Amino acid sequence: MNRRAVPAAVTLVAVLLLTGCTSSDSLAQQYRDGNEKGYIAGDFQVVEIPDAERGEPVVFEGVTETGEAVSSDDYRGGVLVVNFWYAACGPCIVEAPMLEEVWQEYQDQGVAFLGVNTYDQPATALSFARDNNVTYPSVIDVNDGRVKLAFAQVTPIQATPTTLVIDRDGRVAARIIGQLASASILSTLVADTLAEDTS
């Protein structure tokens, strides 16, 4: 698994502290332009994993807040964004519209979104979705934690929220730990994964 991006991260954090740059657009540009394709700012970390360094495909199954069974097989062949969250999580509330924005941008391009609610029962998850205009489904994982465990076996799930971009083969292609800083960062990760050669 990719453990690089620390030197670039330290440099970027130092630059941000010196310049006071907090623009999410400039963060996204710095991420895209960075030689290490990753940076850390506070509790926020982004890592894009090269194809040759990705682990095994993640195999999971669960039930959404509406009672629909879902599994990793449902998403093979397309790009999948997985977001770990729960309703009382402040950063989850802040990033919800950004996730929805990227979902709306890419849902017609073979990209799926799936939340993984780690603490709440279906009624709470549905209420959150209504209040925050979230239209993609979430697995309710509080009772047995099987979905989180499946992902944790192949990539660090160090904080909530954590957002993962899964490639067409079901492998973790990118990881965002902490609150998403801007929709453009996730959009960049999704676009990069979509653009990968599948031949």
Protein backbone atom coordinates (compact mmCIF):
# COMPACT_ATOMS: atom_id res chain seq x y z
CA MET A 1 0.00 0.00 0.00
CA ASN A 2 1.25 3.49 -0.76
CA ARG A 3 2.93 5.21 2.17
CA ARG A 4 4.57 7.96 0.15
CA ALA A 5 3.44 11.58 -0.15
CA VAL A 6 4.89 12.67 3.21
CA PRO A 7 7.77 14.82 1.89
CA ALA A 8 5.45 16.60 -0.54
CA ALA A 9 2.88 16.87 2.20
CA VAL A 10 5.28 18.56 4.61
CA THR A 11 6.36 20.99 1.90
CA LEU A 12 2.80 21.86 0.98
CA VAL A 13 1.75 22.40 4.59
CA ALA A 14 4.72 24.72 5.07
CA VAL A 15 3.78 26.66 1.96
CA LEU A 16 0.17 26.96 3.12
CA LEU A 17 1.27 28.21 6.52
CA LEU A 18 3.58 30.78 4.98
CA THR A 19 1.19 32.04 2.34
CA GLY A 20 -2.08 31.65 4.22
CA CYS A 21 -3.52 30.01 1.12
CA THR A 22 -6.80 28.30 1.96
CA SER A 23 -8.57 28.41 -1.39
CA SER A 24 -10.04 24.98 -2.15
CA ASP A 25 -9.45 25.54 -5.87
CA SER A 26 -5.76 26.24 -5.28
CA LEU A 27 -5.56 23.16 -3.03
CA ALA A 28 -7.00 21.08 -5.83
CA GLN A 29 -4.51 22.55 -8.31
CA GLN A 30 -1.60 21.96 -5.96
CA TYR A 31 -2.76 18.38 -5.51
CA ARG A 32 -2.99 17.85 -9.27
CA ASP A 33 0.41 19.44 -9.92
CA GLY A 34 2.26 17.73 -7.06
CA ASN A 35 4.94 15.23 -8.04
CA GLU A 36 3.85 12.88 -5.27
CA LYS A 37 0.12 13.19 -6.06
CA GLY A 38 -0.69 13.67 -2.40
CA TYR A 39 -0.61 16.12 0.50
CA ILE A 40 -1.62 16.54 4.10
CA ALA A 41 -3.18 19.69 5.55
CA GLY A 42 -4.19 19.42 9.17
CA ASP A 43 -6.28 16.26 9.51
CA PHE A 44 -6.96 16.10 5.78
CA GLN A 45 -4.97 13.65 3.64
CA VAL A 46 -5.25 12.65 0.00
CA VAL A 47 -3.32 9.76 -1.55
CA GLU A 48 -3.66 8.56 -5.14
CA ILE A 49 -2.35 4.99 -5.47
CA PRO A 50 -0.53 3.96 -8.67
CA ASP A 51 -2.04 1.00 -10.49
CA ALA A 52 0.92 -1.28 -9.78
CA GLU A 53 0.71 -0.58 -6.03
CA ARG A 54 -3.00 -1.24 -5.52
CA GLY A 55 -4.06 -4.14 -3.35
CA GLU A 56 -6.58 -6.85 -4.00
CA PRO A 57 -10.16 -6.04 -5.02
CA VAL A 58 -12.41 -5.28 -2.07
CA VAL A 59 -15.19 -7.81 -1.62
CA PHE A 60 -18.17 -6.62 0.42
CA GLU A 61 -21.91 -6.94 0.83
CA GLY A 62 -24.44 -5.04 2.88
CA VAL A 63 -27.95 -3.62 3.05
CA THR A 64 -28.83 0.01 2.35
CA GLU A 65 -31.02 2.30 4.42
CA THR A 66 -33.96 1.37 2.18
CA GLY A 67 -33.42 -2.38 2.67
CA GLU A 68 -31.77 -3.05 -0.70
CA ALA A 69 -28.98 -5.64 -0.76
CA VAL A 70 -25.76 -4.43 -2.41
CA SER A 71 -22.39 -6.06 -2.97
CA SER A 72 -19.06 -5.37 -4.62
CA ASP A 73 -20.22 -7.40 -7.62
CA ASP A 74 -22.83 -4.72 -8.36
CA TYR A 75 -20.09 -2.17 -9.05
CA ARG A 76 -17.43 -4.13 -10.95
CA GLY A 77 -16.55 -2.58 -14.28
CA GLY A 78 -17.32 0.95 -13.13
CA VAL A 79 -15.69 3.49 -10.84
CA LEU A 80 -17.13 3.55 -7.31
CA VAL A 81 -16.82 6.27 -4.65
CA VAL A 82 -17.30 4.99 -1.10
CA ASN A 83 -17.81 7.46 1.76
CA PHE A 84 -17.71 6.41 5.44
CA TRP A 85 -19.94 8.65 7.56
CA TYR A 86 -22.55 8.98 10.29
CA ALA A 87 -25.24 11.57 10.93
CA ALA A 88 -23.81 13.31 14.03
CA CYS A 89 -20.38 13.72 12.41
CA GLY A 90 -19.83 17.46 11.83
CA PRO A 91 -17.33 17.05 8.97
CA CYS A 92 -19.72 14.58 7.31
CA ILE A 93 -22.42 17.26 7.28
CA VAL A 94 -20.02 19.83 5.82
CA GLU A 95 -18.81 17.59 3.01
CA ALA A 96 -22.21 16.10 2.10
CA PRO A 97 -23.04 18.75 -0.56
CA MET A 98 -19.58 18.35 -2.12
CA LEU A 99 -20.02 14.59 -2.40
CA GLU A 100 -23.46 15.08 -3.92
CA GLU A 101 -22.04 17.61 -6.38
CA VAL A 102 -19.45 15.12 -7.67
CA TRP A 103 -22.08 12.36 -7.76
CA GLN A 104 -24.29 14.55 -9.93
CA GLU A 105 -21.32 15.39 -12.16
CA TYR A 106 -20.29 11.78 -12.84
CA GLN A 107 -23.31 9.52 -12.37
CA ASP A 108 -23.92 9.36 -16.12
CA GLN A 109 -20.29 8.37 -16.79
CA GLY A 110 -20.20 4.95 -15.19
CA VAL A 111 -19.48 6.22 -11.67
CA ALA A 112 -21.45 5.05 -8.64
CA PHE A 113 -21.51 6.46 -5.11
CA LEU A 114 -22.14 4.44 -1.96
CA GLY A 115 -22.16 5.71 1.60
CA VAL A 116 -21.22 3.44 4.50
CA ASN A 117 -22.99 4.59 7.65
CA THR A 118 -21.00 3.27 10.59
CA TYR A 119 -23.20 4.35 13.54
CA ASP A 120 -26.84 4.96 12.61
CA GLN A 121 -29.97 2.94 11.98
CA PRO A 122 -31.91 3.35 8.69
CA ALA A 123 -34.35 6.04 9.91
CA THR A 124 -31.50 8.34 10.97
CA ALA A 125 -29.60 7.78 7.73
CA LEU A 126 -32.70 8.52 5.66
CA SER A 127 -33.35 11.69 7.65
CA PHE A 128 -29.76 12.84 7.05
CA ALA A 129 -30.12 12.19 3.34
CA ARG A 130 -33.32 14.24 3.17
CA ASP A 131 -31.92 17.11 5.23
CA ASN A 132 -28.71 17.29 3.22
CA ASN A 133 -30.09 16.50 -0.24
CA VAL A 134 -28.02 13.33 -0.62
CA THR A 135 -29.45 11.12 -3.37
CA TYR A 136 -27.07 8.14 -3.48
CA PRO A 137 -27.60 5.13 -1.16
CA SER A 138 -25.77 4.18 2.02
CA VAL A 139 -25.12 0.80 3.56
CA ILE A 140 -26.13 0.54 7.22
CA ASP A 141 -23.01 -0.98 8.76
CA VAL A 142 -23.51 -0.31 12.48
CA ASN A 143 -24.81 -3.76 13.39
CA ASP A 144 -21.93 -5.91 12.20
CA GLY A 145 -19.34 -3.58 10.63
CA ARG A 146 -18.73 -6.02 7.78
CA VAL A 147 -18.38 -3.42 5.03
CA LYS A 148 -15.93 -1.24 6.96
CA LEU A 149 -13.91 -4.34 7.87
CA ALA A 150 -13.75 -5.43 4.23
CA PHE A 151 -12.25 -2.09 3.22
CA ALA A 152 -10.01 -1.83 6.30
CA GLN A 153 -8.32 -5.09 5.28
CA VAL A 154 -6.88 -3.41 2.18
CA THR A 155 -6.58 0.30 3.09
CA PRO A 156 -6.37 2.42 6.25
CA ILE A 157 -9.73 3.71 7.52
CA GLN A 158 -8.23 6.08 10.08
CA ALA A 159 -10.98 8.63 10.54
CA THR A 160 -14.58 9.49 9.81
CA PRO A 161 -15.23 10.71 7.24
CA THR A 162 -13.04 8.71 4.88
CA THR A 163 -13.71 8.64 1.14
CA LEU A 164 -12.30 6.04 -1.24
CA VAL A 165 -12.25 5.90 -5.03
CA ILE A 166 -12.44 2.32 -6.30
CA ASP A 167 -11.25 1.44 -9.80
CA ARG A 168 -13.07 -0.72 -12.35
CA ASP A 169 -11.37 -3.84 -10.95
CA GLY A 170 -12.63 -3.15 -7.42
CA ARG A 171 -9.27 -1.95 -6.06
CA VAL A 172 -8.68 1.19 -3.99
CA ALA A 173 -7.27 3.81 -6.38
CA ALA A 174 -7.40 6.84 -4.07
CA ARG A 175 -8.03 7.64 -0.42
CA ILE A 176 -9.24 10.83 1.25
CA ILE A 177 -8.94 10.78 5.03
CA GLY A 178 -10.83 13.51 6.86
CA GLN A 179 -13.32 16.10 5.67
CA LEU A 180 -13.25 16.70 1.92
CA ALA A 181 -11.76 20.15 1.37
CA SER A 182 -13.44 20.76 -1.99
CA ALA A 183 -15.56 18.98 -4.57
CA SER A 184 -12.83 19.64 -7.14
CA ILE A 185 -10.35 17.38 -5.31
CA LEU A 186 -12.72 14.42 -5.41
CA SER A 187 -13.67 15.26 -8.99
CA THR A 188 -9.98 15.12 -9.94
CA LEU A 189 -9.57 11.69 -8.34
CA VAL A 190 -12.67 10.35 -10.07
CA ALA A 191 -11.60 11.78 -13.43
CA ASP A 192 -8.11 10.27 -13.07
CA THR A 193 -9.58 6.85 -12.27
CA LEU A 194 -12.07 7.06 -15.14
CA ALA A 195 -9.26 7.93 -17.54
CA GLU A 196 -7.22 4.85 -16.74
CA ASP A 197 -6.54 2.46 -19.60
CA THR A 198 -8.62 -0.68 -19.09
CA SER A 199 -7.13 -2.66 -21.98
